[in-house]
Coordinates of C-alpha atoms in Angstrom, one line a residue:
M30 CA 194.5 176.1 26.7
K31 CA 194.3 176.3 30.5
A32 CA 190.5 176.4 30.3
S33 CA 190.5 173.2 28.2
K34 CA 192.7 171.4 30.5
F35 CA 190.6 172.5 33.5
L36 CA 187.4 171.3 31.8
L37 CA 189.0 168.0 30.8
G38 CA 190.3 167.5 34.4
L39 CA 186.8 168.3 35.8
L40 CA 185.2 165.8 33.5
L41 CA 187.7 163.2 34.6
V42 CA 187.0 163.8 38.3
V43 CA 183.2 163.6 37.7
S44 CA 183.7 160.4 35.8
I45 CA 185.7 158.8 38.6
L46 CA 183.2 159.9 41.2
L47 CA 180.3 158.5 39.2
G48 CA 182.1 155.3 38.7
A49 CA 182.9 155.1 42.4
C50 CA 179.2 155.7 43.3
A51 CA 178.1 153.0 40.9
G52 CA 180.4 150.4 42.5
A53 CA 180.0 151.6 46.1
K54 CA 178.9 149.3 48.8
P55 CA 175.6 150.0 50.6
A56 CA 175.9 152.4 53.6
A57 CA 176.7 150.7 56.9
S58 CA 173.1 151.2 58.0
D59 CA 171.8 149.2 55.0
E60 CA 174.5 146.5 54.9
K61 CA 173.3 143.1 56.0
V62 CA 175.7 141.5 58.5
T63 CA 175.7 138.6 60.9
I64 CA 177.2 139.0 64.4
T65 CA 178.1 136.1 66.6
V66 CA 177.3 136.3 70.3
W67 CA 178.8 134.0 72.9
D68 CA 176.8 133.8 76.2
Y69 CA 177.9 131.9 79.3
Y70 CA 174.8 132.7 81.5
G71 CA 173.1 129.4 81.0
E72 CA 169.4 128.6 81.1
A73 CA 168.3 131.8 83.0
T74 CA 170.2 134.1 80.6
P75 CA 169.0 137.7 80.2
V76 CA 171.0 138.0 76.9
K77 CA 169.0 135.5 74.7
P78 CA 165.6 137.2 75.3
L79 CA 167.1 140.4 73.8
I80 CA 167.7 139.0 70.3
E81 CA 164.1 139.1 68.9
G82 CA 163.6 142.8 69.9
F83 CA 167.0 143.7 68.7
Q84 CA 166.6 142.1 65.2
K85 CA 163.2 143.9 64.8
E86 CA 164.8 147.2 65.5
Y87 CA 167.9 146.4 63.3
P88 CA 166.5 144.1 60.6
N89 CA 169.9 144.1 58.7
I90 CA 171.7 142.6 61.6
T91 CA 171.3 138.9 62.2
V92 CA 172.4 137.5 65.6
Q93 CA 174.0 134.1 65.7
Y94 CA 173.6 133.1 69.3
E95 CA 175.8 130.5 71.0
G96 CA 175.0 129.5 74.5
L97 CA 178.2 128.2 76.3
D98 CA 179.1 127.5 79.9
W99 CA 181.6 129.5 81.8
D100 CA 184.5 127.1 81.4
T101 CA 183.9 126.5 77.7
T102 CA 183.7 130.3 77.1
L103 CA 187.1 130.9 78.8
E104 CA 188.7 127.9 77.0
K105 CA 187.5 129.1 73.6
L106 CA 188.5 132.7 74.2
N107 CA 192.0 131.6 75.0
V108 CA 192.1 130.0 71.6
V109 CA 190.4 132.6 69.3
L110 CA 191.9 135.7 70.9
T111 CA 195.4 134.5 70.1
G112 CA 194.5 133.1 66.6
G113 CA 191.5 132.2 64.6
T114 CA 188.1 134.0 64.1
P115 CA 186.7 135.5 67.3
P116 CA 183.0 136.2 67.9
D117 CA 181.7 139.8 67.9
V118 CA 180.2 140.0 71.4
V119 CA 181.1 137.9 74.4
T120 CA 179.8 137.7 77.9
T121 CA 183.0 137.9 79.9
D122 CA 183.7 137.3 83.6
M123 CA 185.3 140.4 85.1
T124 CA 188.1 138.3 86.6
W125 CA 189.2 137.5 83.0
L126 CA 189.7 141.2 82.1
P127 CA 193.0 141.8 83.7
K128 CA 194.7 139.2 81.5
F129 CA 192.9 139.8 78.3
A130 CA 192.9 143.6 78.5
A131 CA 196.6 143.7 79.2
L132 CA 197.1 141.7 76.0
G133 CA 195.0 144.2 74.0
A134 CA 192.4 141.6 73.2
F135 CA 189.3 143.8 73.5
T136 CA 188.1 146.8 71.6
D137 CA 188.0 150.3 73.2
L138 CA 184.3 150.9 73.6
K139 CA 184.8 154.5 74.6
D140 CA 186.3 155.2 71.2
L141 CA 183.8 153.1 69.4
S142 CA 180.8 154.7 71.2
G143 CA 181.9 158.3 70.8
G144 CA 182.3 158.6 74.6
K145 CA 178.7 157.8 75.5
L146 CA 176.5 154.8 76.3
N147 CA 173.0 155.4 75.0
G148 CA 173.6 159.1 75.1
T149 CA 175.0 159.1 78.7
A150 CA 178.6 159.7 79.5
W151 CA 180.4 156.6 80.7
D152 CA 181.2 158.2 84.1
A153 CA 177.5 159.1 84.6
A154 CA 176.2 155.7 83.5
Y155 CA 178.2 153.8 86.2
T156 CA 179.4 154.2 89.7
P157 CA 183.1 155.2 90.1
G158 CA 184.0 151.6 91.1
A159 CA 182.1 150.1 88.3
L160 CA 183.8 152.4 85.7
E161 CA 187.2 151.6 87.2
S162 CA 186.6 147.9 86.8
I163 CA 186.1 148.2 83.0
T164 CA 188.8 150.8 82.4
F165 CA 192.4 149.9 81.3
N166 CA 195.0 152.3 80.0
N167 CA 192.2 155.0 79.7
Q168 CA 190.2 152.6 77.5
V169 CA 186.8 151.2 78.3
V170 CA 187.3 147.5 77.5
A171 CA 183.9 146.2 78.5
A172 CA 180.4 147.3 79.3
L173 CA 179.7 146.1 82.8
Y174 CA 176.5 144.1 82.4
D175 CA 175.9 142.8 85.9
F176 CA 178.0 143.3 89.0
D177 CA 179.2 141.0 91.8
V178 CA 180.1 142.5 95.2
Y179 CA 180.1 140.8 98.5
A180 CA 177.6 141.5 101.3
L181 CA 176.6 139.6 104.4
Y182 CA 173.8 137.1 104.1
Y183 CA 172.5 136.1 107.5
R184 CA 169.8 134.1 109.2
A185 CA 167.7 136.9 110.6
D186 CA 165.3 134.5 112.3
L187 CA 168.2 133.0 114.3
L188 CA 169.6 136.3 115.3
E189 CA 166.1 137.4 116.5
Q190 CA 165.6 134.2 118.5
K191 CA 168.9 134.7 120.3
G192 CA 168.6 138.4 120.8
L193 CA 171.6 139.2 118.6
S194 CA 172.1 142.3 116.5
V195 CA 173.5 142.3 112.9
P196 CA 177.3 142.5 113.2
K197 CA 178.9 145.6 111.8
T198 CA 182.6 145.1 112.8
W199 CA 184.9 142.1 112.8
D200 CA 184.8 141.9 116.6
E201 CA 181.0 141.8 116.4
L202 CA 181.1 139.2 113.7
M203 CA 183.2 136.9 115.8
D204 CA 181.0 137.4 118.8
V205 CA 177.7 136.9 117.0
S206 CA 179.1 133.9 115.1
K207 CA 180.2 132.2 118.3
K208 CA 176.8 132.8 119.9
L209 CA 174.9 131.5 116.9
A210 CA 177.0 128.3 116.6
E211 CA 175.6 125.1 117.9
G212 CA 178.2 122.4 117.2
D213 CA 178.5 122.0 113.5
K214 CA 175.4 124.1 112.8
Y215 CA 174.6 127.8 112.3
L216 CA 178.2 128.8 111.3
Y217 CA 179.9 131.4 109.2
Q218 CA 181.1 130.0 105.9
W219 CA 184.9 130.1 105.5
L220 CA 186.0 130.0 101.9
P221 CA 189.7 129.5 100.9
E222 CA 190.1 131.5 97.7
T223 CA 191.0 135.0 96.4
F224 CA 187.5 136.4 96.3
H225 CA 187.0 136.2 100.1
G226 CA 190.6 136.5 101.1
S227 CA 190.9 139.8 99.2
Q228 CA 187.7 141.0 100.8
W229 CA 189.1 140.7 104.3
I230 CA 192.4 142.3 103.2
Y231 CA 190.4 145.3 101.7
E232 CA 188.4 145.6 104.9
N233 CA 191.6 146.1 106.8
G234 CA 193.0 148.8 104.5
G235 CA 195.3 146.4 102.6
D236 CA 195.6 145.5 99.0
L237 CA 196.8 142.6 96.7
L238 CA 199.3 144.7 94.7
S239 CA 200.7 148.2 95.0
A240 CA 198.9 151.1 93.2
D241 CA 201.3 150.8 90.2
N242 CA 200.7 147.0 90.1
K243 CA 204.5 146.4 90.4
T244 CA 204.8 145.1 93.9
V245 CA 203.0 142.3 95.7
T246 CA 201.3 143.5 98.9
F247 CA 199.1 140.6 100.0
N248 CA 201.7 139.7 102.6
S249 CA 201.9 143.3 104.1
P250 CA 201.1 143.7 107.8
E251 CA 197.6 144.8 107.1
A252 CA 197.0 141.8 104.8
V253 CA 198.5 139.3 107.3
Q254 CA 196.5 140.7 110.1
A255 CA 193.3 140.5 108.1
I256 CA 193.8 136.8 107.1
Q257 CA 194.8 136.0 110.6
V258 CA 191.5 137.3 111.9
Y259 CA 189.7 135.4 109.2
Y260 CA 191.5 132.2 110.2
D261 CA 190.7 132.9 113.9
M262 CA 187.1 132.7 112.9
L263 CA 187.7 129.2 111.8
T264 CA 189.8 128.0 114.7
S265 CA 187.4 129.5 117.3
G266 CA 184.6 127.3 116.1
A267 CA 182.6 130.3 114.6
S268 CA 183.2 129.2 111.0
I269 CA 183.0 126.2 108.8
Y270 CA 185.7 125.5 106.3
W271 CA 184.1 125.2 102.8
G272 CA 186.4 123.9 100.1
A273 CA 185.6 122.1 96.9
D274 CA 184.9 118.8 98.6
Q275 CA 182.0 120.4 100.6
G276 CA 179.9 120.8 97.4
E277 CA 177.5 123.6 96.7
R278 CA 176.8 126.2 99.4
I279 CA 173.0 125.9 99.0
Q280 CA 173.1 122.5 100.6
G281 CA 174.8 123.9 103.7
I282 CA 172.2 126.6 103.8
K283 CA 169.3 124.2 103.6
D284 CA 170.7 121.7 106.2
G285 CA 171.5 124.5 108.7
R286 CA 175.3 124.3 108.7
I287 CA 175.6 127.8 107.2
A288 CA 173.9 130.6 109.0
M289 CA 176.0 133.5 107.7
F290 CA 178.1 133.9 104.5
S291 CA 179.6 136.6 102.3
D292 CA 178.8 136.7 98.6
G293 CA 177.2 138.5 95.7
P294 CA 173.7 139.2 94.5
Y295 CA 173.3 136.2 92.2
N296 CA 172.8 134.1 95.4
M297 CA 169.4 135.7 95.8
G298 CA 168.1 133.9 92.8
I299 CA 169.8 130.7 93.8
M300 CA 168.2 130.7 97.2
K301 CA 164.8 131.6 96.0
S302 CA 164.7 128.7 93.5
A303 CA 166.6 126.1 95.5
A304 CA 165.3 126.9 99.0
P305 CA 161.9 128.5 98.7
E306 CA 160.9 127.0 102.1
M307 CA 163.4 129.4 103.8
A308 CA 161.6 132.5 102.6
G309 CA 161.6 135.2 105.4
Q310 CA 164.5 133.6 107.3
W311 CA 167.4 135.4 105.5
K312 CA 168.4 139.0 105.1
V313 CA 171.3 140.9 103.5
A314 CA 173.5 143.7 105.0
L315 CA 176.8 145.4 104.5
H316 CA 179.6 142.9 105.4
P317 CA 181.3 143.7 108.8
Y318 CA 184.8 145.3 108.4
S319 CA 187.8 146.5 110.4
K320 CA 188.9 149.8 108.9
Q321 CA 186.6 150.3 105.9
P322 CA 184.1 148.4 103.8
G323 CA 185.7 146.5 101.0
S324 CA 184.9 143.9 98.4
Y325 CA 186.3 142.7 95.1
L326 CA 184.2 143.9 92.2
G327 CA 183.3 141.2 89.7
G328 CA 180.4 140.3 87.5
T329 CA 179.9 140.1 83.8
G330 CA 181.1 142.4 81.0
L331 CA 180.0 142.6 77.4
V332 CA 183.1 142.9 75.2
I333 CA 184.0 143.1 71.5
P334 CA 187.1 141.3 70.6
A335 CA 189.7 143.5 68.9
K336 CA 189.6 141.3 65.8
S337 CA 185.8 141.3 65.4
A338 CA 184.8 141.8 61.8
H339 CA 181.6 143.7 62.7
K340 CA 182.4 146.1 65.5
D341 CA 179.7 148.7 64.6
A342 CA 177.0 146.1 64.6
A343 CA 178.4 144.5 67.8
W344 CA 178.3 147.9 69.5
K345 CA 174.7 148.4 68.5
F346 CA 173.9 145.1 70.2
I347 CA 175.7 146.0 73.4
E348 CA 174.0 149.4 73.5
Y349 CA 170.7 147.7 73.1
A350 CA 171.5 145.3 75.9
M351 CA 172.5 148.3 78.1
R352 CA 169.2 150.2 77.8
V353 CA 167.7 150.7 81.2
E354 CA 164.7 148.5 80.5
N355 CA 166.9 145.7 79.3
Q356 CA 169.3 146.2 82.2
I357 CA 166.3 145.7 84.6
G358 CA 165.9 142.4 82.7
V359 CA 169.2 141.2 84.1
Y360 CA 167.4 141.1 87.5
T361 CA 164.0 139.9 86.3
Y362 CA 165.4 137.2 84.0
A363 CA 168.5 136.0 85.8
G364 CA 168.2 137.3 89.4
A365 CA 171.5 139.1 88.9
A366 CA 172.4 142.7 89.7
P367 CA 172.3 145.1 86.8
A368 CA 175.3 147.3 86.6
L369 CA 173.8 150.4 85.1
T370 CA 173.2 153.1 87.8
A371 CA 169.8 154.0 86.4
A372 CA 168.7 150.3 86.5
L373 CA 170.0 149.9 90.0
E374 CA 167.9 152.9 91.1
S375 CA 164.7 151.6 89.4
A376 CA 161.6 150.6 91.4
E377 CA 161.7 147.1 89.9
V378 CA 165.2 146.3 91.3
N379 CA 164.6 148.1 94.6
A380 CA 161.3 146.6 95.5
A381 CA 160.9 145.0 98.9
D382 CA 161.5 141.3 98.7
P383 CA 159.3 138.9 100.7
Y384 CA 161.9 136.2 100.6
F385 CA 164.3 138.5 102.5
G386 CA 161.9 139.5 105.2
G387 CA 160.2 142.2 103.2
E388 CA 163.3 144.3 103.1
K389 CA 165.3 145.6 100.1
P390 CA 168.3 143.3 99.8
F391 CA 170.0 145.4 97.2
E392 CA 170.5 148.2 99.7
G393 CA 173.3 146.2 101.4
L394 CA 174.8 145.3 98.0
L395 CA 174.6 148.9 96.8
A396 CA 176.4 150.1 99.9
A397 CA 179.2 147.6 99.2
M398 CA 179.3 148.7 95.6
K399 CA 180.5 152.2 96.7
T400 CA 183.9 150.9 98.0
T401 CA 184.6 147.9 95.7
R402 CA 187.7 147.5 93.6
P403 CA 188.5 145.3 90.6
Y404 CA 191.4 142.8 90.6
P405 CA 194.7 144.4 89.3
Y406 CA 195.0 144.7 85.6
V407 CA 198.1 142.7 84.9
R408 CA 198.6 140.0 82.4
Q409 CA 200.0 137.7 85.0
W410 CA 196.9 137.9 87.1
S411 CA 196.0 134.2 86.6
D412 CA 199.3 133.1 88.2
I413 CA 198.9 135.5 91.1
D414 CA 195.3 134.3 91.7
V415 CA 196.5 130.7 91.8
A416 CA 199.3 131.5 94.2
F417 CA 197.1 133.4 96.6
S418 CA 194.3 130.9 96.5
T419 CA 196.7 128.1 97.2
A420 CA 198.0 130.0 100.3
M421 CA 194.4 130.4 101.5
E422 CA 193.8 126.6 101.2
E423 CA 197.0 125.9 103.1
I424 CA 196.0 128.4 105.8
G425 CA 192.4 127.1 106.1
L426 CA 193.6 123.5 106.3
G427 CA 196.1 124.3 109.0
Q428 CA 199.0 123.3 106.8
K429 CA 201.0 126.5 107.2
P430 CA 200.8 129.6 109.4
V431 CA 199.3 132.7 107.9
Q432 CA 202.6 134.7 107.5
Q433 CA 204.5 131.8 106.0
A434 CA 201.8 130.9 103.5
L435 CA 201.3 134.5 102.3
D436 CA 205.1 135.1 102.1
E437 CA 205.6 132.0 100.0
A438 CA 202.7 132.9 97.7
A439 CA 204.0 136.5 97.4
Q440 CA 207.4 135.2 96.2
I441 CA 205.6 133.2 93.5
A442 CA 203.5 136.2 92.5
T443 CA 206.6 138.4 92.5
D444 CA 208.4 136.0 90.2
A445 CA 205.3 136.0 87.9
L446 CA 205.2 139.8 87.7
S447 CA 208.9 139.9 86.7
K448 CA 208.3 137.8 83.6

């Protein structure tokens, strides 16, 4: 009796298994899926050229590509991440991550990838600063695709003509800027926003928020001193105020108003295409500092929304985009700086550049990369950014003294953090 029951049960299990196999879906590798990719890069995108090769390698994955501008991408993300159907892969500005990551809007790529990116551990694939910028609550919420750190762009020809050395400290920057200036020409560009204000604060040993992100610190003594020195550059006649009304920087570069400025690697491509006649006049170096080198770390990340319907296929696309040869394409296609350490160390990226005097402009940017830091990962970051940028405008326009403007902005930011 027991043997009969056992055989009957065994036949029942086999029957169920056979039925399940007959009705089973194809394995994930054989399943045909379509993933949607949103890309804000624009005409010189390094993302779109990847699609043909990717689809040849993964014929069962079709890529529906949508080219959007920066503003439209952010606007649409705000909508689909709170409700609706999101895309599967998005090029995302790193300044957006604090808000969206704090809301749990993006997939943990470390979990999805098994802890590796194309066979390399995440902490070996990126510099420590780069890895920190994409990590939130021990989750890797983006693959850093290109990076943006600030270095000093300067008119090497003018420095040579006047017998001046490249400045390495704030005091030297003030001195060289004054000696370069000729009325309203050959000035250091003064920008009234968080990107550059935070850079000066970092270079003086300060920060925007405390380490636990609970206290506003951009009105600390170190921060106030930094912004005061930055403002003194303006009032001494060494700098030129450059707000939204002044238009694109490249015009100031071309007409000689700007002889030095601080910004990221994407400017190399802009200058080459918009001001080819200035080849050989400009070079790039580590930005001068007071106590330590410092820059905000930005750039572009590749993310998978948490509600993506095709995460495995989306991850395959990201891994393909992050192969070393395709990361080098970030530089060759878009003139941007690839974030992967192996790509940054490649001969293609580190070649001498005739436009920049035959030097290797990435050396200054890579030096800055070692001490960069991302913006704080708090969901209220947008409000804090607006408060600080407003204070910088008030300072730059002479509407409020540095301490008052930063104190008032800090109160607004503190109120935002408490909500």
